[in-house]
């Protein structure tokens, strides 16, 4: 079979073309001209309060605000004095007109079972589960852990928490029991909502068993609610564990949405930083909702008739913002799929697009690289003509993957939005506008209205075209994180101390001569494995917790599918490492963090290369892991013979 994808791989290495939005797309887009975008961007920069006050008319408020913006980064407050509820905005406000009978969620399970919830169904289920939470003793501000598969109950539980002012903390189902316990404790969660299991590549992921294992170390958790999903065996502890379907029986299908302050916490989401334990990124109600609502409209150009599919797991920020809050606040029809893209075969995603006539498709570069590897014959078997817009998120997209996405999936018809943002930013910050921006493969293009980025040196000096530096934000925006849960000092230090007066994103970037932004990846010790953030430090801590390990250094290396792979350099307390111990250490890390942190390489070393001041020379290790000749200055290396030893270990 001919393969336009593989032809493009060679040609795009020299790719300098730009791709203008099709005129037909621009003509119908929410933002349809460069002038319109520029006027919005300028207004938001010069008069943020005026701009965001106007945008806030797109939400429903119980009480209007006294001020739009108070304070300066990092201590900002948005929409003070107002009362609002995110659940009300995502559900209730759509019940008045025809959206009442519109599909809110079209769901397909991995085994092929399906469910459709209209907005009125979603309302009923959210109200009932909100009442269940209240019955279980959940009160305003209490934290509720959600550790669930991708099933509608997850969205229902999120919106039920939001409805009563409880704070959800979602833990991705791929994390281990240890990770669940850590997060339960940090958030001091009162209730955990889970399922017996979820389906992944035809196998059951046993979620309830992991919750059980976490609970002896989660003293604050009082109750567990279990959705029956797979029908697998679970242990139910009387008075602690309850079945979702039993609790839902007979509870009223009405529950008033609580009128919350704008800055009431909406959720905590844990993410990896370069040091210490995971950070509980905290988002608040009004600003987050406004950011996700407007960016869903601007970037995905959501229209009444769209069927929109974001393939992320809700356990990550992308799922929070662009499966739940953003699209539902816009009254969109959201497609949700439980399982793996290659189950029962590699055509599953394309089959789903054909079956549901998906019009907007948002996925990650790591998935795109897997699709390329699996071959064009999979997408070519299906009718993808319903697609009108494609999106990418999670890591820089290589130009060759971009070109493949454009040609094979978008059939040269669909604009691609490469969206740069973070757990901390809450909503998309830098992205093409699909009806406006001529795109360049690999660039996330321009800041959205309200976003004022800069690329600076460590001392805060702005850099010129094609000079790589640190990506910072010079102005606050409504959906920015407000704190790290329980550690406001760390919040200030991590994001606001690196470059004075700015939010520091942790990414390196450059502007090109046309003002396009190119993100170059992390500048700290954070790995981006399949679009998932992992800290090298967490993997190192897990390794060092093994009784035979003396010291460990973990670095990323380029990986064909995952973007970055995990390479662990390990020194032992005594004896020599062998293949058996490699397997054991690999398992050990999986157990401590989860399958997503599974090391790709474990290498034993007699010592780790350090500078004379004792710092591990990570850049050197990165070169070794990638099999590159090091360009690093090794003059400060403590013991040069170590370097030779590490290299010879590779053979
Ligand atoms: C990276 C995911 C380049 C970046 C929404 C960022 C990207 C980190 C892009 C945040 C993109 C995300 N181009 N890099 N379009 N999108 N990143 O918190 O390094 O899971 O800092 O949020 O992913 O990852 P997080």
XYZ file of C-alpha atoms and ligand atoms in Angstrom:
676
model
C 0.000 0.000 0.000
C 1.255 3.481 -0.830
C 2.176 5.472 2.171
C 1.946 9.239 1.901
C 2.939 9.355 5.552
C 6.332 7.849 5.015
C 6.996 10.023 1.952
C 6.242 13.104 3.990
C 8.756 12.110 6.618
C 11.646 12.812 4.287
C 10.268 15.930 2.675
C 9.154 17.698 5.800
C 12.578 17.813 7.342
C 13.103 20.815 5.066
C 9.510 21.921 5.441
C 9.234 25.670 5.381
C 5.687 26.040 4.097
C 2.870 27.476 6.100
C -0.678 26.192 5.931
C -3.332 28.868 5.645
C -6.757 28.081 7.075
C -9.220 27.053 4.359
C -11.424 30.009 3.389
C -14.537 27.957 4.092
C -13.333 27.317 7.630
C -12.503 30.972 8.293
C -15.865 32.103 6.947
C -17.749 30.180 9.624
C -15.276 30.436 12.544
C -15.960 32.177 15.875
C -12.792 34.176 15.332
C -12.510 34.625 11.615
C -9.903 37.239 10.827
C -6.481 38.358 11.902
C -7.828 41.829 12.645
C -10.423 40.381 14.992
C -7.787 38.333 16.830
C -5.366 41.216 17.071
C -8.026 43.565 18.402
C -8.999 41.018 21.057
C -5.392 40.339 22.031
C -4.595 44.032 22.323
C -7.688 44.792 24.353
C -6.928 41.899 26.733
C -3.353 43.102 27.157
C -4.149 46.774 27.680
C -7.335 46.344 29.679
C -7.545 42.825 31.118
C -10.394 43.706 33.462
C -12.448 45.190 30.638
C -11.762 42.280 28.327
C -12.432 39.478 30.808
C -15.451 41.291 32.218
C -16.922 41.226 28.726
C -16.014 37.556 28.231
C -17.615 36.701 31.580
C -20.996 37.471 30.018
C -20.656 34.019 28.471
C -21.169 32.398 31.885
C -24.247 32.325 34.114
C -23.757 34.046 37.464
C -25.962 33.976 40.559
C -24.492 37.302 41.585
C -22.275 39.581 39.525
C -18.763 40.602 40.515
C -17.617 43.787 42.179
C -14.172 43.710 40.572
C -12.842 41.613 37.684
C -9.220 41.440 38.799
C -7.567 42.230 42.085
C -3.902 42.016 42.994
C -0.831 41.049 41.058
C 0.858 37.762 40.315
C 1.114 35.542 42.219
C -1.735 36.727 44.461
C -4.569 37.417 42.074
C -8.306 37.230 42.648
C -10.775 37.155 39.792
C -14.428 38.204 39.904
C -14.504 39.055 43.601
C -17.928 39.401 45.095
C -19.612 37.179 42.506
C -21.433 33.901 43.044
C -21.249 31.096 40.509
C -21.340 27.308 40.151
C -19.409 25.329 37.517
C -21.842 22.409 37.553
C -24.733 24.805 36.926
C -22.865 26.309 33.991
C -22.002 22.917 32.490
C -25.458 21.414 32.884
C -28.432 23.378 34.200
C -28.138 26.353 31.935
C -28.498 24.110 28.895
C -31.825 22.682 30.024
C -33.945 25.652 29.063
C -33.875 25.220 25.294
C -33.250 22.532 22.726
C -30.010 21.431 24.331
C -32.143 19.721 26.947
C -32.494 16.802 24.532
C -29.043 17.132 23.012
C -26.390 14.490 23.702
C -23.959 15.807 26.291
C -21.876 12.635 26.466
C -21.659 9.914 23.859
C -19.706 7.146 25.481
C -18.258 3.910 24.213
C -16.635 1.306 26.441
C -13.660 -0.672 25.267
C -15.719 -3.870 24.867
C -18.083 -1.925 22.575
C -20.945 -1.156 24.958
C -22.393 2.327 24.515
C -24.292 4.975 26.456
C -25.654 8.377 25.575
C -26.497 10.974 28.200
C -28.571 13.917 27.039
C -28.129 17.142 29.001
C -31.240 16.342 31.003
C -29.897 12.879 31.823
C -26.594 14.365 32.909
C -28.473 16.802 35.113
C -30.448 14.017 36.782
C -27.364 11.865 37.436
C -25.248 14.771 38.678
C -28.002 15.867 41.076
C -28.461 12.348 42.380
C -24.782 11.784 42.958
C -24.458 15.201 44.604
C -27.169 14.074 47.018
C -25.299 10.810 47.598
C -22.125 12.716 48.447
C -24.046 14.849 50.906
C -25.495 11.721 52.509
C -21.973 10.369 52.911
C -21.098 13.487 54.866
C -19.258 15.447 52.176
C -19.437 19.149 52.931
C -18.420 22.423 51.342
C -14.663 22.398 50.721
C -14.147 18.677 51.522
C -11.814 16.796 49.169
C -13.050 13.801 47.214
C -10.611 11.515 45.397
C -11.802 10.155 42.049
C -9.815 7.117 40.886
C -11.896 5.835 38.025
C -11.875 4.505 34.496
C -13.090 6.634 31.596
C -16.789 6.100 32.166
C -19.609 8.672 32.373
C -19.709 8.271 36.157
C -16.362 10.066 36.293
C -17.770 13.207 34.678
C -20.909 12.850 36.804
C -18.821 12.646 39.982
C -16.765 15.716 39.009
C -19.849 17.791 38.355
C -21.529 16.469 41.512
C -18.548 17.658 43.584
C -18.593 21.027 41.850
C -22.315 21.285 42.491
C -21.973 21.132 46.268
C -18.645 22.938 46.502
C -16.605 19.820 47.268
C -13.119 19.736 45.735
C -12.300 16.829 43.457
C -8.850 15.350 43.214
C -8.671 12.971 40.271
C -5.941 10.373 40.214
C -5.177 8.808 36.849
C -6.112 5.106 36.850
C -2.558 4.163 35.799
C -1.108 5.256 39.135
C -0.302 2.647 41.778
C -1.783 2.177 45.260
C 1.212 3.993 46.777
C 0.596 7.021 44.583
C -3.097 6.978 45.531
C -2.225 6.903 49.234
C 0.219 9.822 48.881
C -2.377 11.929 47.105
C -5.192 10.976 49.505
C -2.996 12.094 52.358
C -1.773 15.291 50.831
C -5.334 16.322 49.967
C -6.760 14.823 53.177
C -9.516 13.240 51.144
C -12.686 12.224 52.946
C -14.276 10.033 50.286
C -12.859 7.997 47.414
C -14.942 7.216 44.335
C -13.661 4.315 42.251
C -14.848 1.328 40.215
C -14.291 -2.391 40.467
C -12.061 -1.953 37.441
C -11.796 -0.568 33.939
C -11.008 -2.137 30.575
C -7.638 -1.665 28.936
C -6.591 -3.799 25.980
C -9.100 -6.449 26.885
C -7.793 -6.763 30.423
C -9.339 -5.536 33.621
C -7.414 -2.814 35.455
C -8.257 -3.584 39.093
C -8.945 -0.158 40.564
C -10.808 -1.126 43.723
C -7.996 -3.487 44.746
C -5.528 -0.592 44.450
C -7.809 1.621 46.544
C -7.981 -1.134 49.184
C -4.197 -1.322 49.248
C -3.959 2.465 49.640
C -6.440 2.740 52.459
C -4.383 1.421 55.369
C -2.185 4.422 54.639
C -5.004 6.924 53.992
C -6.364 7.672 57.466
C -8.564 10.587 56.399
C -10.682 8.509 54.001
C -13.990 7.535 55.595
C -16.049 6.132 52.739
C -15.510 4.508 49.363
C -18.041 4.482 46.521
C -17.583 1.768 43.904
C -19.049 1.819 40.401
C -19.717 -1.634 39.003
C -18.022 -1.530 35.632
C -16.284 -4.810 34.826
C -18.178 -7.087 37.191
C -14.854 -8.328 38.579
C -14.539 -9.638 42.134
C -13.997 -6.997 44.792
C -13.882 -6.976 48.562
C -16.459 -4.666 50.078
C -15.825 -3.573 53.648
C -19.136 -3.028 55.496
C -19.873 0.591 56.492
C -16.895 1.793 54.495
C -17.506 0.613 50.944
C -20.739 1.216 49.030
C -21.914 0.387 45.536
C -22.681 3.434 43.420
C -25.866 1.891 41.982
C -27.206 1.070 45.422
C -26.542 4.551 46.799
C -28.163 6.152 43.750
C -31.410 4.292 44.249
C -34.171 6.412 45.637
C -32.169 9.632 46.088
C -33.898 12.768 44.791
C -33.031 13.829 41.240
C -32.932 17.475 42.220
C -30.109 19.192 44.059
C -29.613 22.935 44.013
C -26.232 24.082 42.780
C -24.558 25.902 45.674
C -23.842 29.577 45.046
C -20.070 29.663 45.450
C -17.563 32.472 45.637
C -15.603 32.925 42.423
C -12.410 31.862 44.156
C -13.922 28.768 45.768
C -11.596 25.813 45.020
C -12.900 23.671 42.167
C -10.275 20.951 42.106
C -6.789 19.807 42.987
C -4.772 17.943 40.386
C -1.398 16.462 41.249
C 1.454 16.954 38.837
C 5.184 16.356 38.916
C 7.687 19.030 39.683
C 11.457 18.900 39.607
C 11.852 18.406 43.338
C 9.918 16.993 46.261
C 6.592 15.249 46.249
C 3.930 15.786 43.560
C 2.392 19.229 43.550
C -1.304 19.655 44.239
C -2.154 22.268 41.625
C -5.278 24.065 42.795
C -7.784 25.723 40.488
C -10.711 27.866 41.539
C -14.192 28.156 40.132
C -14.911 31.263 38.072
C -11.568 31.986 36.450
C -10.930 28.370 35.499
C -14.403 27.987 34.073
C -14.085 31.195 32.085
C -10.684 30.179 30.676
C -11.831 26.725 29.614
C -15.134 28.008 28.230
C -13.586 30.696 26.043
C -10.620 28.662 24.816
C -12.915 25.767 23.852
C -14.812 28.200 21.682
C -11.806 30.037 20.232
C -9.469 27.108 19.635
C -11.880 24.266 18.861
C -14.387 26.593 17.245
C -17.147 24.579 18.955
C -20.517 24.807 17.247
C -23.909 23.478 18.158
C -23.717 20.598 15.682
C -20.171 19.410 16.429
C -19.300 16.014 17.816
C -16.132 16.685 19.715
C -13.634 14.068 20.859
C -10.629 14.610 23.082
C -8.773 11.316 23.564
C -7.034 12.285 26.822
C -7.841 10.555 30.075
C -9.807 12.734 32.482
C -7.090 11.957 35.018
C -4.928 14.591 33.308
C -5.601 18.314 33.003
C -6.488 17.931 29.324
C -9.428 15.741 30.284
C -10.534 18.089 33.077
C -10.519 21.140 30.851
C -11.413 19.730 27.441
C -13.595 16.695 28.105
C -15.504 18.073 31.033
C -15.593 21.766 31.896
C -14.802 23.600 28.637
C -16.977 21.692 26.164
C -19.872 21.070 28.557
C -19.980 24.718 29.547
C -20.413 25.391 25.811
C -23.249 22.867 25.566
C -21.243 20.657 23.206
C -21.647 16.969 22.414
C -18.636 15.225 23.888
C -17.513 11.820 22.773
C -15.816 9.723 25.442
C -14.017 6.398 24.944
C -12.889 4.109 27.727
C -10.083 2.059 26.287
C -6.957 1.677 24.207
C -6.509 2.911 20.618
C -5.324 -0.527 19.484
C -8.124 -2.661 20.827
C -9.429 -4.875 19.343
C -7.191 -3.552 16.548
C -5.298 -0.455 15.479
C -8.309 0.933 13.637
C -10.387 1.590 16.749
C -10.078 5.388 16.844
C -10.862 5.754 13.139
C -13.776 3.382 13.480
C -15.133 5.568 16.296
C -14.730 8.709 14.202
C -16.647 7.093 11.348
C -19.313 5.604 13.600
C -20.114 8.837 15.473
C -19.218 11.281 12.673
C -16.733 13.036 14.956
C -15.987 16.532 13.681
C -13.275 17.744 16.087
C -10.488 15.416 17.207
C -7.920 16.348 19.888
C -5.063 13.977 20.680
C -1.367 13.832 21.618
C 1.853 13.553 19.584
C 2.739 10.257 21.285
C -0.510 8.778 19.937
C 0.163 10.234 16.498
C 3.602 8.603 16.430
C 2.003 5.270 17.302
C -0.581 5.708 14.515
C 2.233 6.381 12.037
C 4.012 3.245 13.130
C 0.883 1.106 12.847
C 0.489 2.174 9.221
C -1.772 4.232 7.012
C -3.932 1.279 6.069
C -5.738 1.599 9.414
C -7.113 5.122 8.977
C -7.535 4.534 5.246
C -10.076 1.798 5.949
C -12.506 4.312 7.478
C -14.494 7.333 6.402
C -12.954 10.331 8.141
C -14.815 12.929 6.091
C -16.734 14.173 9.148
C -13.549 15.682 10.615
C -13.174 19.445 10.280
C -10.541 20.286 12.899
C -7.610 18.460 14.527
C -5.751 19.279 17.722
C -2.545 18.251 19.461
C -1.367 18.653 23.049
C 1.125 17.365 25.579
C 4.544 17.828 24.032
C 6.162 19.423 21.034
C 4.886 17.745 17.873
C 7.638 16.847 15.429
C 7.068 18.362 11.994
C 6.951 14.914 10.365
C 4.211 13.772 12.741
C 2.362 17.053 12.089
C 2.544 16.482 8.335
C 1.259 12.944 8.679
C -1.643 14.147 10.843
C -2.404 16.842 8.272
C -2.286 14.524 5.251
C -3.563 11.183 6.450
C -6.080 12.141 9.136
C -6.966 15.696 8.139
C -6.830 14.837 4.430
C -5.319 18.294 3.892
C -8.718 19.744 4.723
C -8.596 20.246 8.498
C -6.672 22.962 10.287
C -4.424 21.630 13.069
C -4.306 23.418 16.412
C -1.080 22.638 18.282
C -2.019 23.803 21.772
C 0.593 24.691 24.369
C -0.503 24.832 27.977
C -0.023 23.124 31.356
C -1.794 21.707 34.375
C -0.947 25.000 36.042
C -2.329 27.235 33.307
C -5.719 25.499 33.420
C -6.554 26.296 29.829
C -4.841 26.628 26.457
C -2.378 29.533 26.321
C -0.646 29.423 22.964
C -2.287 27.962 19.889
C -3.230 28.711 16.330
C -6.777 29.935 15.853
C -8.166 27.560 13.261
C -9.926 30.194 11.177
C -7.118 32.746 11.377
C -3.575 31.466 11.806
C -1.418 30.178 8.970
C 0.203 27.232 10.748
C 3.796 26.023 10.637
C 4.303 22.324 11.409
C 5.786 22.044 14.905
C 4.972 25.551 16.121
C 2.175 26.343 18.551
C 2.069 29.767 16.878
C 0.597 32.674 18.868
C -0.745 33.526 22.327
C -4.492 33.558 22.849
C -6.208 36.768 23.971
C -5.281 37.448 27.599
C -1.953 35.633 27.342
C 1.197 37.739 27.327
C 4.200 35.441 26.967
C 7.840 36.358 26.714
C 11.080 34.501 26.195
C 13.751 35.634 28.571
C 17.157 34.938 30.042
C 17.554 33.792 33.651
C 17.835 37.433 34.610
C 14.572 38.318 32.918
C 15.856 40.025 29.780
C 13.674 39.575 26.721
C 15.354 37.709 23.902
C 15.194 38.373 20.185
C 14.112 36.191 17.280
C 15.525 32.670 17.290
C 17.238 33.062 20.641
C 16.245 30.195 22.913
C 15.286 31.097 26.481
C 12.778 30.566 29.255
C 9.083 30.815 28.524
C 7.332 33.130 30.986
C 3.998 34.925 31.288
C 4.061 38.614 32.031
C 0.385 39.059 32.851
C -2.052 37.066 34.989
C -4.902 35.162 33.335
C -8.171 33.927 34.875
C -7.531 30.153 34.778
C -4.070 30.205 36.336
C -3.435 28.027 39.373
C -3.955 29.835 42.659
C -1.735 27.763 44.909
C -0.203 24.361 45.491
C -2.489 22.680 47.964
C -1.115 23.076 51.465
C 2.128 24.668 50.292
C 1.739 28.264 49.203
C 5.452 28.909 49.698
C 6.366 26.213 47.206
C 3.834 27.714 44.785
C 5.533 31.110 44.984
C 8.990 29.650 44.779
C 8.336 27.284 41.868
C 6.500 29.615 39.549
C 7.232 33.179 40.562
C 10.760 33.372 41.915
C 12.752 32.284 38.876
C 12.093 35.406 36.817
C 11.005 38.489 38.765
C 7.402 39.528 38.209
C 6.618 36.652 35.834
C 5.020 33.230 35.868
C 7.748 30.736 34.960
C 6.482 27.742 33.008
C 9.562 25.507 33.177
C 9.767 25.246 29.383
C 12.387 26.491 26.987
C 11.181 28.228 23.826
C 12.051 30.608 21.020
C 10.254 32.972 18.696
C 11.114 32.746 15.039
C 11.552 35.687 12.698
C 7.793 35.734 12.008
C 6.915 35.828 15.694
C 5.855 32.159 15.876
C 6.482 30.397 19.172
C 8.412 27.114 19.210
C 8.447 25.234 22.518
C 11.656 23.291 22.947
C 10.766 21.178 25.999
C 11.391 21.314 29.725
C 14.368 23.097 31.217
C 14.013 21.402 34.593
C 14.200 17.780 35.701
C 10.752 16.904 34.492
C 10.317 14.108 31.958
C 7.562 14.126 29.387
C 6.789 10.461 28.795
C 3.926 9.940 26.360
C 2.714 13.414 27.237
C 2.686 12.577 30.950
C 4.768 14.628 33.298
C 7.051 12.672 35.580
C 9.786 13.979 37.759
C 13.190 12.326 37.570
C 13.343 12.808 41.314
C 10.242 10.680 41.970
C 11.654 7.805 39.946
C 14.989 8.204 41.731
C 13.302 8.140 45.140
C 11.463 4.975 44.164
C 14.727 3.326 43.094
C 16.617 4.350 46.196
C 13.846 2.861 48.325
C 14.924 -0.568 47.024
C 17.197 -2.258 49.610
C 20.019 -2.961 47.146
C 20.212 0.502 45.601
C 22.732 3.016 46.882
C 22.192 5.873 44.471
C 20.181 6.505 41.336
C 20.075 9.142 38.623
C 17.231 9.180 36.146
C 17.255 10.981 32.819
C 15.132 11.050 29.700
C 16.290 10.023 26.256
C 14.590 10.406 22.857
C 12.065 7.621 22.318
C 10.356 6.941 19.018
C 6.820 6.595 20.378
C 6.851 7.966 23.908
C 8.737 11.149 23.087
C 10.955 10.584 26.068
C 11.966 7.247 27.544
C 13.163 6.722 31.114
C 16.789 5.723 31.651
C 17.939 4.861 35.174
C 21.594 4.833 36.218
C 21.896 2.861 39.427
C 24.739 2.168 41.828
C 24.361 -0.733 44.230
C 25.245 -0.965 47.895
C 27.232 -4.096 47.164
C 27.711 -6.670 44.468
C 27.093 -6.554 40.752
C 23.813 -5.949 39.002
C 22.395 -8.551 36.650
C 19.388 -8.932 34.376
C 17.301 -10.350 37.214
C 17.867 -7.234 39.288
C 17.071 -5.014 36.290
C 13.665 -6.650 36.016
C 13.160 -6.376 39.755
C 13.999 -2.666 39.819
C 11.734 -2.039 36.852
C 8.876 -3.752 38.683
C 9.746 -1.857 41.823
C 9.289 1.521 40.114
C 5.994 0.387 38.577
C 4.785 -0.614 41.987
C 5.782 2.677 43.573
C 4.474 5.062 40.918
C 2.519 3.153 38.307
C 2.890 1.626 34.881
C 3.398 5.020 33.262
C 6.753 5.331 35.049
C 8.098 1.950 33.897
C 11.815 2.428 33.168
C 12.931 1.706 29.608
C 16.542 1.150 30.596
C 18.249 0.259 33.860
C 22.040 0.595 33.816
C 24.328 -0.324 36.654
C 27.345 1.826 37.365
C 30.097 1.712 39.930
C 29.605 5.413 40.559
C 27.652 8.316 39.093
C 29.463 11.180 37.381
C 29.492 14.188 39.665
C 30.986 17.603 39.673
C 33.507 18.432 42.332
C 30.695 20.084 44.276
C 28.829 16.778 44.250
C 26.087 17.534 41.695
C 25.164 14.671 39.428
C 26.009 15.630 35.865
C 22.653 14.976 34.350
C 23.343 16.457 30.979
C 26.225 14.080 30.605
C 24.013 11.155 31.574
C 21.445 12.346 29.061
C 24.065 12.208 26.332
C 25.046 8.705 27.386
C 21.434 7.538 27.561
C 20.799 8.907 24.071
C 23.984 7.299 22.767
C 25.395 10.708 21.834
C 28.962 11.870 22.060
C 28.937 14.326 24.877
C 29.657 17.942 24.137
C 29.607 18.625 27.838
C 32.517 20.192 29.538
C 33.886 17.415 31.737
C 36.645 19.413 33.343
C 34.768 19.564 36.618
C 34.029 15.858 36.565
C 35.188 14.287 39.762
C 36.483 11.065 38.321
C 36.802 10.802 34.578
C 37.192 7.050 34.641
C 33.529 6.784 35.635
C 32.562 8.190 32.272
C 34.475 5.513 30.427
C 32.884 2.908 32.651
C 29.338 4.155 32.025
C 29.925 4.065 28.296
C 31.380 0.595 28.321
C 28.288 -0.594 30.208
C 26.319 0.084 27.059
C 28.073 -2.583 25.038
C 4.499 20.186 27.415
C -0.620 19.259 29.456
C 5.053 21.662 23.286
C 5.257 21.362 27.993
C -1.678 20.202 28.864
C 4.433 21.734 29.202
C 3.856 21.019 25.139
C 3.978 20.399 29.693
C 2.638 21.237 24.442
C 2.696 20.482 30.472
C 2.717 21.672 23.070
C 2.194 20.576 26.468
N 3.939 21.871 22.555
N 5.042 21.237 24.559
N 1.638 21.867 22.319
N 1.634 20.952 25.292
N 3.540 20.600 26.381
O 0.909 19.815 32.821
O 6.546 20.934 28.371
O 0.586 17.584 31.655
O 5.163 22.433 30.188
O -0.249 19.731 30.687
O 3.791 19.611 28.506
O 2.206 19.195 30.771
P 0.850 19.033 31.565
